[in-house]
CSV table of C-alpha atoms and ligand atoms in Angstrom, one decimal:
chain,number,residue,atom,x,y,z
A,1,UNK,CA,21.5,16.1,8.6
A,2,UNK,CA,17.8,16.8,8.5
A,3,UNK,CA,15.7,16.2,11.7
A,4,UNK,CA,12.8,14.6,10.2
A,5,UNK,CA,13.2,11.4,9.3
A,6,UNK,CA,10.8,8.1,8.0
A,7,UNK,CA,11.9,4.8,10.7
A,8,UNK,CA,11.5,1.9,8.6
A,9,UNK,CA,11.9,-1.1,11.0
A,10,UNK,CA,12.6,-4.3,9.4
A,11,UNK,CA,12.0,-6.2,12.7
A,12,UNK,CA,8.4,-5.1,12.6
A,13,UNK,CA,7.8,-6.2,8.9
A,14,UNK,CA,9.2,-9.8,9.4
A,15,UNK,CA,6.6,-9.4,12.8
A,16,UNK,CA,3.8,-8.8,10.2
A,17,UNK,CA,5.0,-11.3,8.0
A,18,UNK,CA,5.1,-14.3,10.0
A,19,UNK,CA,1.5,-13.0,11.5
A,20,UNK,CA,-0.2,-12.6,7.8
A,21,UNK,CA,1.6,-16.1,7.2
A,22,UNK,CA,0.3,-18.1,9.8
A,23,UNK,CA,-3.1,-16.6,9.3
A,24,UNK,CA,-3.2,-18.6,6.1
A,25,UNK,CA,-3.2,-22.3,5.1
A,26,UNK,CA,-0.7,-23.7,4.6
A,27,UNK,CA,0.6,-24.1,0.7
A,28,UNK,CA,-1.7,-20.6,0.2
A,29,UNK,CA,1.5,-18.1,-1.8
A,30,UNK,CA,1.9,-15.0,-0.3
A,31,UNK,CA,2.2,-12.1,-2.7
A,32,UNK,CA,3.8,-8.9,-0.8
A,33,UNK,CA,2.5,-5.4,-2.7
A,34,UNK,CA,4.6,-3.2,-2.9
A,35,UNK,CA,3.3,-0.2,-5.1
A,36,UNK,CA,4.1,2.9,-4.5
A,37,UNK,CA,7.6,3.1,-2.9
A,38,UNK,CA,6.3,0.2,-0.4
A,39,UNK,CA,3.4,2.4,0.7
A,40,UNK,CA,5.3,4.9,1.4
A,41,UNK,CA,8.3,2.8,3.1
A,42,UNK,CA,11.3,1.8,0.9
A,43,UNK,CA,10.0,-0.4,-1.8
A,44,UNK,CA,13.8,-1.5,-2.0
A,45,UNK,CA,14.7,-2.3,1.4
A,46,UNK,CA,11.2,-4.0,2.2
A,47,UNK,CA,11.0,-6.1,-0.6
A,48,UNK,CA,14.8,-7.0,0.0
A,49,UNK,CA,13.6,-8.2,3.5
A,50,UNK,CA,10.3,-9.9,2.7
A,51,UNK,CA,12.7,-11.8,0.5
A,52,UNK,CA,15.2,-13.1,2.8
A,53,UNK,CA,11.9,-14.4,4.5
A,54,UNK,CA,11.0,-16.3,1.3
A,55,UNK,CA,8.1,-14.1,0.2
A,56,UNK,CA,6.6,-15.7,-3.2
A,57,UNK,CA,5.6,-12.8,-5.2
A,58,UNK,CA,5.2,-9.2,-5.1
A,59,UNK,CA,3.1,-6.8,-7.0
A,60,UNK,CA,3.5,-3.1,-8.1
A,61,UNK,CA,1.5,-0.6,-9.6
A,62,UNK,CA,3.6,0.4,-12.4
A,63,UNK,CA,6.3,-0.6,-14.8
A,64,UNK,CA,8.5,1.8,-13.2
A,65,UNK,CA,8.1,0.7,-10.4
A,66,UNK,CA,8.8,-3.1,-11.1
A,67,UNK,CA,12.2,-1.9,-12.5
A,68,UNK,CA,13.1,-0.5,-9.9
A,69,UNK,CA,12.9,-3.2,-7.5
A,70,UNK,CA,14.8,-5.5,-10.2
A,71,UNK,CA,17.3,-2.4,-10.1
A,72,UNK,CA,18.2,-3.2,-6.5
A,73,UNK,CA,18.3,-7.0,-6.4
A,74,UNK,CA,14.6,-8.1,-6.7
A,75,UNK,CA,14.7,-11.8,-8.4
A,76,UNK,CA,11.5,-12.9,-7.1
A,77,UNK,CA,8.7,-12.9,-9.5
A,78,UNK,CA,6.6,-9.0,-9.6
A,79,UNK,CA,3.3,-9.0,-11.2
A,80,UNK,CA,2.5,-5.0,-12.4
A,81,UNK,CA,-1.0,-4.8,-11.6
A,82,UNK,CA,-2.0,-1.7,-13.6
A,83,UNK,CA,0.6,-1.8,-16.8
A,84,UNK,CA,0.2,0.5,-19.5
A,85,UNK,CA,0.9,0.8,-23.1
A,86,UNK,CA,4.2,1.7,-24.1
A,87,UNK,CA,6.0,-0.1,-21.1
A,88,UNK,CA,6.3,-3.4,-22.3
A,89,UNK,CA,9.2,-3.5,-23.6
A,90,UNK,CA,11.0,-2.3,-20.5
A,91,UNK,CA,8.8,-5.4,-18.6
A,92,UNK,CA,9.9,-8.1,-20.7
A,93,UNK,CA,13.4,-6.5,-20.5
A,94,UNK,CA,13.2,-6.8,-16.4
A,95,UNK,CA,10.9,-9.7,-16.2
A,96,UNK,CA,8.2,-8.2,-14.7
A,97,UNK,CA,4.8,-10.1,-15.2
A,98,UNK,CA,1.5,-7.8,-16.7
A,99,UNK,CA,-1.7,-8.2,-15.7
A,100,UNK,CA,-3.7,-8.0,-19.0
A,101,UNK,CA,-7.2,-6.6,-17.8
A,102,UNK,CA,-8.7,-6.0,-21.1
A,103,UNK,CA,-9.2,-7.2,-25.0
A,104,UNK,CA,-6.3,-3.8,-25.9
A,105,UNK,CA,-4.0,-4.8,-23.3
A,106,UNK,CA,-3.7,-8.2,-24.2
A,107,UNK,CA,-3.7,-8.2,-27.5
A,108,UNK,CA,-0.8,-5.4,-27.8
A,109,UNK,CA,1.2,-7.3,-24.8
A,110,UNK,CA,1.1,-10.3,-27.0
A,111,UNK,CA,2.3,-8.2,-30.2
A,112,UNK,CA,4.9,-7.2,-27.5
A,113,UNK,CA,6.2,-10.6,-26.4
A,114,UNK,CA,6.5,-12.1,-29.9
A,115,UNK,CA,8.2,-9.2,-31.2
A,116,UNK,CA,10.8,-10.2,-28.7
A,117,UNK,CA,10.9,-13.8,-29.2
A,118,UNK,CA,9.5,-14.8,-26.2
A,119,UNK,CA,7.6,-17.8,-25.3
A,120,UNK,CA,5.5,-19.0,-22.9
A,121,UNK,CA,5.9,-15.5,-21.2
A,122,UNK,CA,4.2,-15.5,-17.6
A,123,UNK,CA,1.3,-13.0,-17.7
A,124,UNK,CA,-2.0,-12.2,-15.2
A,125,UNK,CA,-5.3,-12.1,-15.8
A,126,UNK,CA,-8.1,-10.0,-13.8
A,127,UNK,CA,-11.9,-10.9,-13.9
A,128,UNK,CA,-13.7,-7.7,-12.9
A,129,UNK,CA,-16.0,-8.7,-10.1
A,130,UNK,CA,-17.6,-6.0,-8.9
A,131,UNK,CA,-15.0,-3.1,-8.2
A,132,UNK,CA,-15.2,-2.0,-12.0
A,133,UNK,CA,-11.7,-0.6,-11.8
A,134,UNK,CA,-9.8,-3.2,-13.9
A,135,UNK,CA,-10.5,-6.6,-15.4
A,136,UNK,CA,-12.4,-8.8,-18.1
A,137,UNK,CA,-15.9,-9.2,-17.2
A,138,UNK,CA,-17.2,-12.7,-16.4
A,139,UNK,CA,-18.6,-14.1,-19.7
A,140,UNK,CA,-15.7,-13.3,-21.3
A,141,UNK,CA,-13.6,-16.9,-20.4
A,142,UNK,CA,-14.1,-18.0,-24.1
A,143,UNK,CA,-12.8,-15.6,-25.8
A,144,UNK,CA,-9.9,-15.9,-23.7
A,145,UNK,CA,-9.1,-18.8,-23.9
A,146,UNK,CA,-9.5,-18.5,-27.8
A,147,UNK,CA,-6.2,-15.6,-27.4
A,148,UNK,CA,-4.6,-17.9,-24.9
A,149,UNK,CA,-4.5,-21.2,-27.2
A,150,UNK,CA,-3.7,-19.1,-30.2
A,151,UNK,CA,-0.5,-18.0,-28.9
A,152,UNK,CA,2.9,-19.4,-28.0
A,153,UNK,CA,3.9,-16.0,-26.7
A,154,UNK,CA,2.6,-15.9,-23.4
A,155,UNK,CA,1.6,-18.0,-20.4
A,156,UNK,CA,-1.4,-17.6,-18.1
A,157,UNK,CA,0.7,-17.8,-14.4
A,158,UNK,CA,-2.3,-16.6,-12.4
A,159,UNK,CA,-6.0,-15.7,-12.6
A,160,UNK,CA,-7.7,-13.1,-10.4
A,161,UNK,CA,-9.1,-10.6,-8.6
A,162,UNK,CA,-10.1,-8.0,-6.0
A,163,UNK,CA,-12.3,-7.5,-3.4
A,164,UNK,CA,-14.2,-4.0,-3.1
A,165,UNK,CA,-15.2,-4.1,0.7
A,166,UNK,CA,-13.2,-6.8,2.4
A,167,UNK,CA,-12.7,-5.1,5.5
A,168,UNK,CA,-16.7,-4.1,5.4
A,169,UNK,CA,-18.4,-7.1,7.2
A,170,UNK,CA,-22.0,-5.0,6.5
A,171,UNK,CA,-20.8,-5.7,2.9
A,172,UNK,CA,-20.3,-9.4,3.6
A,173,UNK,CA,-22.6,-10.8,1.3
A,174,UNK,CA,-21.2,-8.5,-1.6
A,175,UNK,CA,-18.2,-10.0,-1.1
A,176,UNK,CA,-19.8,-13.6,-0.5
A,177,UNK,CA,-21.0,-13.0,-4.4
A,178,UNK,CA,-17.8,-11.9,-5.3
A,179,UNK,CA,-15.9,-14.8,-4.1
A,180,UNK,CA,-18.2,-17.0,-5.7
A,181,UNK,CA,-18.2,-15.0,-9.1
A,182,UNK,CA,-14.6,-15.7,-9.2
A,183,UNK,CA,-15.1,-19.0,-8.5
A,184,UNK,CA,-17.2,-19.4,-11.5
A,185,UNK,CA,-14.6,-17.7,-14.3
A,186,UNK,CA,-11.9,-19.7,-12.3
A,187,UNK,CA,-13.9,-23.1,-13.6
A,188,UNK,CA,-14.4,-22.0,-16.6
A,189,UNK,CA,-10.5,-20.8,-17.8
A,190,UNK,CA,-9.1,-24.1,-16.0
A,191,UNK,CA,-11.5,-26.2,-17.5
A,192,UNK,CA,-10.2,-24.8,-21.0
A,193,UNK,CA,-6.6,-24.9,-20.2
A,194,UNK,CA,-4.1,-27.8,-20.0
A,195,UNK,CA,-2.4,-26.6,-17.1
A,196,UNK,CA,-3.9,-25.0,-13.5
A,197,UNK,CA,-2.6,-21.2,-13.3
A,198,UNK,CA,-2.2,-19.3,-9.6
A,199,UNK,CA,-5.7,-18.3,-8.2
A,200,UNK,CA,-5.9,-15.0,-5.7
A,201,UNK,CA,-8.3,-13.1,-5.3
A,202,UNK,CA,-7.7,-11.3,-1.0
A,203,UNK,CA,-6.2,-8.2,0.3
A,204,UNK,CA,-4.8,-8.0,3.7
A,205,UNK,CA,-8.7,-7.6,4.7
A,206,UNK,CA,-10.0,-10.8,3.0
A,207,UNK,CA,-7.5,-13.1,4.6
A,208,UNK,CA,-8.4,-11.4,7.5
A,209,UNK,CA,-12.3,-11.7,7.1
A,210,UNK,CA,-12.6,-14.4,4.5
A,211,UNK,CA,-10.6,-17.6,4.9
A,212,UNK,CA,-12.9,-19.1,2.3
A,213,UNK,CA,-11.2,-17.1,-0.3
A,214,UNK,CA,-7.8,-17.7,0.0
A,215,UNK,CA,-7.3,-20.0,-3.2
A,216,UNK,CA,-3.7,-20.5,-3.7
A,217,UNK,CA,-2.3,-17.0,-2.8
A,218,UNK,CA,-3.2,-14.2,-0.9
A,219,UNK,CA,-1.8,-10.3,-1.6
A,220,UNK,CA,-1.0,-8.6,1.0
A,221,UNK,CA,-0.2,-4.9,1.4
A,222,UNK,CA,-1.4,-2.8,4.5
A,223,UNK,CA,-1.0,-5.4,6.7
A,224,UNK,CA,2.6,-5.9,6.2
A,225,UNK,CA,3.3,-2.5,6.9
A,226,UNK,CA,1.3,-3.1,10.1
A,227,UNK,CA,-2.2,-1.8,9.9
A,228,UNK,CA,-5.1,-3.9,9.6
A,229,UNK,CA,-8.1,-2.0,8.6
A,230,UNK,CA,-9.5,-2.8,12.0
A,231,UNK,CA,-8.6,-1.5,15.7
A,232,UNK,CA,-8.4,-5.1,17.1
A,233,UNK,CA,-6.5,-6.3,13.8
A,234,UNK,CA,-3.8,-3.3,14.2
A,235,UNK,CA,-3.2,-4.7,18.1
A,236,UNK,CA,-1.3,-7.7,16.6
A,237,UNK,CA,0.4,-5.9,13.5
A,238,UNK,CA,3.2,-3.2,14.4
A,239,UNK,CA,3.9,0.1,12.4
A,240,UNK,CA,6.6,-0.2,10.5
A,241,UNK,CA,7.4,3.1,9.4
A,242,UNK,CA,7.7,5.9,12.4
A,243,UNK,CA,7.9,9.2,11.1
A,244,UNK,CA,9.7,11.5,13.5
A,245,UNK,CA,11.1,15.0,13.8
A,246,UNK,CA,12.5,17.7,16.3
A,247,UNK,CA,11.0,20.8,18.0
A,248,UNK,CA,13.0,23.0,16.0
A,249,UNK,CA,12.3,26.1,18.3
A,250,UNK,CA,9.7,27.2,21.0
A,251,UNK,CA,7.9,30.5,20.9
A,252,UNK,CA,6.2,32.1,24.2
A,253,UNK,CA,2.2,33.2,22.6
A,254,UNK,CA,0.9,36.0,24.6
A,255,UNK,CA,-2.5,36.6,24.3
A,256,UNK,CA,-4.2,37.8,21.2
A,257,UNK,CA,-0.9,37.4,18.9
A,258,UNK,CA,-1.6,35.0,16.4
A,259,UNK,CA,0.7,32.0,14.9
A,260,UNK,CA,1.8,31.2,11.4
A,261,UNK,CA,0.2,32.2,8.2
A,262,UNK,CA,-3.1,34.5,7.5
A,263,UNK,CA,-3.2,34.4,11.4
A,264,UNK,CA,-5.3,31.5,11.8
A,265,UNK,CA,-4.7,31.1,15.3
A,266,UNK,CA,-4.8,33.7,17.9
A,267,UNK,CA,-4.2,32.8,21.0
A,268,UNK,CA,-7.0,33.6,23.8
A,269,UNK,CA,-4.4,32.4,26.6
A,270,UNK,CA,-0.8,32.7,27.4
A,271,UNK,CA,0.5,29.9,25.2
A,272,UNK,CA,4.1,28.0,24.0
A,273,UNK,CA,4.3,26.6,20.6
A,274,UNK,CA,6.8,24.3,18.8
A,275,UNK,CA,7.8,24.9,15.4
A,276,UNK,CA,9.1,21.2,13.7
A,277,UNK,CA,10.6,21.1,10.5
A,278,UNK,CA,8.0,19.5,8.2
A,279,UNK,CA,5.2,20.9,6.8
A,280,UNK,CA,2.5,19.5,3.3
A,281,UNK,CA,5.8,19.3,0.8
A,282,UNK,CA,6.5,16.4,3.3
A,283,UNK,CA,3.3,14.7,2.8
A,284,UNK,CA,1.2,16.8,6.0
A,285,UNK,CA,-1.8,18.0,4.1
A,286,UNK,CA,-3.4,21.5,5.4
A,287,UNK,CA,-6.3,19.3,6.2
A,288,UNK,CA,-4.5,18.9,9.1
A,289,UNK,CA,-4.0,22.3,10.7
A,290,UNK,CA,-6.0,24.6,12.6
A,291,UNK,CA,-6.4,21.7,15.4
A,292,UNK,CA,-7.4,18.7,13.6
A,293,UNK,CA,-4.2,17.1,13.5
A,294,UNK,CA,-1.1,16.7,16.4
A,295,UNK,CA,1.8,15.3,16.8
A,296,UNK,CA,3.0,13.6,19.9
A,297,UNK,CA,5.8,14.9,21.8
A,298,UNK,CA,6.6,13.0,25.4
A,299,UNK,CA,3.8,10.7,24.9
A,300,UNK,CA,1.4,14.2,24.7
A,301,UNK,CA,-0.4,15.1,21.9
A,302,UNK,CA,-0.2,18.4,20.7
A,303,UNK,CA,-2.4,20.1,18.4
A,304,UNK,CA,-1.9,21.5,15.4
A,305,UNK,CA,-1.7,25.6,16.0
A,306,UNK,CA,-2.7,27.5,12.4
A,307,UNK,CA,-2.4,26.6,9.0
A,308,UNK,CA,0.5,23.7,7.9
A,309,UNK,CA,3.3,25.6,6.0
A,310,UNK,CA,5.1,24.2,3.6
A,311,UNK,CA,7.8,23.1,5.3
A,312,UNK,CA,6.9,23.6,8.9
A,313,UNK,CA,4.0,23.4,11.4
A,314,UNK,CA,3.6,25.0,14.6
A,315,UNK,CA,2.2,22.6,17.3
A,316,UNK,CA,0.9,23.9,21.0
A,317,UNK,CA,2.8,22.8,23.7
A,318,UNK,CA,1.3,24.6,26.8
A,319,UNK,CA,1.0,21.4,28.6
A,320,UNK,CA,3.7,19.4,27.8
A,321,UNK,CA,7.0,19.7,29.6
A,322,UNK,CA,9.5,20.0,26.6
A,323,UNK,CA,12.5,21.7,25.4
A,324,UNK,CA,14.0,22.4,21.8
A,325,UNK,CA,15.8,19.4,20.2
A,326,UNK,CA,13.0,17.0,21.8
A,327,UNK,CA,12.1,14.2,20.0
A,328,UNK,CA,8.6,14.4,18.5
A,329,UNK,CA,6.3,11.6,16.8
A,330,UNK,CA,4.0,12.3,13.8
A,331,UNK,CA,3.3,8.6,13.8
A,332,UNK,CA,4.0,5.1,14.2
A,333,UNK,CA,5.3,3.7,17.3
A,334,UNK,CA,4.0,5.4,20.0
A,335,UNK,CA,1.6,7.3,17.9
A,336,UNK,CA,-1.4,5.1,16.4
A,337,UNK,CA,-1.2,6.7,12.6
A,338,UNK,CA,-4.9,5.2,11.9
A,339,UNK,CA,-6.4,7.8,14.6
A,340,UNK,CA,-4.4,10.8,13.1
A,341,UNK,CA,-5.7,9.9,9.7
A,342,UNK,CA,-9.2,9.8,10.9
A,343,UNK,CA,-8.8,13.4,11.6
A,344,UNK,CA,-9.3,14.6,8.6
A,345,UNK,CA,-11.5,12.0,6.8
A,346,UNK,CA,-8.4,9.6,5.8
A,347,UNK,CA,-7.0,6.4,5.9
A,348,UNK,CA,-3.7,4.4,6.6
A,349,UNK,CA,-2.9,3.8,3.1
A,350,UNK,CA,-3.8,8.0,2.2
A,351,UNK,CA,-1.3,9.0,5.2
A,352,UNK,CA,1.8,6.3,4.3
A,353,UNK,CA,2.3,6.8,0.6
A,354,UNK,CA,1.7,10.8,1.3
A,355,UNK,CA,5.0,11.3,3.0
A,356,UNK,CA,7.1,12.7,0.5
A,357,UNK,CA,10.3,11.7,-0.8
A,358,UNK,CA,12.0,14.7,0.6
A,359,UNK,CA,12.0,12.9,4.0
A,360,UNK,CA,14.6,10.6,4.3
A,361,UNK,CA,14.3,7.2,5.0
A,362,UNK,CA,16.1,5.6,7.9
A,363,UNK,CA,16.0,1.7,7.9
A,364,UNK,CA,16.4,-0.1,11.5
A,365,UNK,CA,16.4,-3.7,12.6
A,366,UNK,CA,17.8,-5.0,9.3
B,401,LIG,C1,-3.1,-2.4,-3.5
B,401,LIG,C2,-3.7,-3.8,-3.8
B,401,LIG,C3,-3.6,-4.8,-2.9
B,401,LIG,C4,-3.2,-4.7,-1.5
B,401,LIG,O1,-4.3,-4.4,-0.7
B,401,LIG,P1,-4.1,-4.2,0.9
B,401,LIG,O2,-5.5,-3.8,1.4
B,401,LIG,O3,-3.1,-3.1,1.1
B,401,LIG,O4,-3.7,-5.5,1.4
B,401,LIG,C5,-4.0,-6.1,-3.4
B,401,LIG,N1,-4.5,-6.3,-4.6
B,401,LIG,C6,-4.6,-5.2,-5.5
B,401,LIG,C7,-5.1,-5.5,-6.9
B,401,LIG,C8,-4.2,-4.0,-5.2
B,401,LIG,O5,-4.3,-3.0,-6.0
């Protein structure tokens, strides 16, 4: 059995839920993302929870990813946010729902759907708004809705788009103008239509930070999985995935030996380290060696000793009262992951989807 394992606790997602929830109106959708294995989590067994809880919609990156989550139960509605050519087929065949973000994409999904009978086929579209990732410029609603009318293949379920700085209140007015920009291209395709699509256009941050731009749904990602781009949001959210090893043996250091690879520590003290079985094929960069990252072992932090290996790390434990076999924390509960990803420059989102898929996944509180 291996000793490190990822803690996905379904008590604290349903926690995060009902918090996200009520932070909305009431009749705003709730849209749960999901990309990327559930940020990192278990796409599967999160989404089969956030269901039970009568989630509306969830969103994925890619096809794949959709299928997936139909694979193991899924019936709930899954917009793919970033679809790309050649996977239509597969979507249609799973019901997944494309966002169409551009004059190619839309005119070869439509070439998809009638080439499979289908009418009336639910399908997304994105106004670009300022990120200039993905989406159709404002301006462009006419010609839109000249596609949209000319077609029996597909229906237009929801219209929208994303914020570049939400959790940035010195970007406020940025945001301001893109909530209103939306707004605007939001008129314009209802106007046209005979029926009123699903507007969205916040991430966990804007429902946060921007009540005013809640339209009829909200997406949600980070804050679900309990962080909330904010140290005073995170107090009310709780990690959901605890990632957590052993000390797999401990080493006395005299002084001037030096631990683990190209001797990158060498120790100016008498010193005791921990070696714990996961290393950057588990998702810990080398970014974090050398002293800039720790991991917490009875409630102590301890520091990083040398380069990360591969599938190890060494960790000084000097100061902390600890024997092999103890229970160590990388993070989660009991050991904030935002500060850890600081560190080295990163973020919540960087850190969860980096743990690799070699770690297992160990669901509690379902
Ligand atoms: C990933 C993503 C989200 C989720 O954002 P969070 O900050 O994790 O809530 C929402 N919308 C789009 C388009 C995304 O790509």
């Amino acid at each position: 059995m291996a000793a490190t394992v990822l803690e996905i606790d379904l008590a604290a997602l349903t926690h995060n839920f009902n918090y996200l929830k009520a932070k909305v109106k009431p009749g705003v959708q709730l849209l749960a993302v999901a990309k990327a294995f559930g940020y990192g989590s278990d796409a599967v067994a999160v989404a089969g929870k956030l269901e039970s809880l009568g989630v509306d919609y969830f969103a994925v990156a890619y096809a794949e990813e959709g299928v997936a989550l139909r694979d193991g139960g899924i019936t709930t509605p899954i917009l793919v946010l970033h679809p790309q050519m050649g996977s239509f087929e597969a979507m249609i065949d799973h019901f997944l729902e494309p966002n169409l973000y551009s004059y190619r994409v839309i005119d070869a999904f439509i070439a998809s759907a009638k080439a499979k009978q289908q009418q009336n086929y639910p399908v997304h579209i994105k106004f670009n708004t300022g990120l200039n990732r993905l989406g159709f410029k404002p301006g462009n609603e006419d010609q839109l809705l000249k596609i949209l009318k000319a077609t029996k293949a597909i229906q237009l379920k929801s219209l929208f788009s994303h914020l570049v700085a939400s959790e940035d209140l010195n970007e406020k007015e940025f945001t301001l103008n893109q909530i209103s920009t939306f707004k605007n291209c939001a008129k314009k395709m209802i106007d046209g239509l005979s029926y009123t699509p699903i507007l969205h256009q916040s991430n966990t941050s804007g429902i946060l930070n921007f009540p005013e731009a809640q339209f009829d749904m909200v997406r949600t990602g980070i804050g679900l999985y309990g962080y909330g781009n904010d140290p005073k949001e995170d107090t009310h959210l709780q990690p959901v995935a605890t990632l957590k090893s052993v000390i797999s043996q401990i080493h006395e250091i005299q002084v001037g030996e030096s631990v683990g690879y190209n001797r990158a520590h060498i120790a100016k003290k008498p010193e005791r380290s921990a070696t714990i079985p996961l290393g950057h094929a588990d998702g810990i960069s080398r970014e974090y060696g050398n002293g800039k990252g720790y991991v917490t072992i009875k409630g102590k932090k301890a520091p990083i000793l040398g380069n990360v290996c591969m599938d190890m790390v060494m960790v000084n434990v000097t100061e902390i009262d600890c024997e092999e076999g103890d229970e160590v924390i990388i993070f989660g509960k009991g050991a904030p992951l935002p500060e850890l990803a600081k560190k080295v420059g990163s973020i919540s989102y960087e850190l969860l989807t980096a743990i690799s898929q070699r770690v297992k996944r160990k669901i509690i509180n379902s």
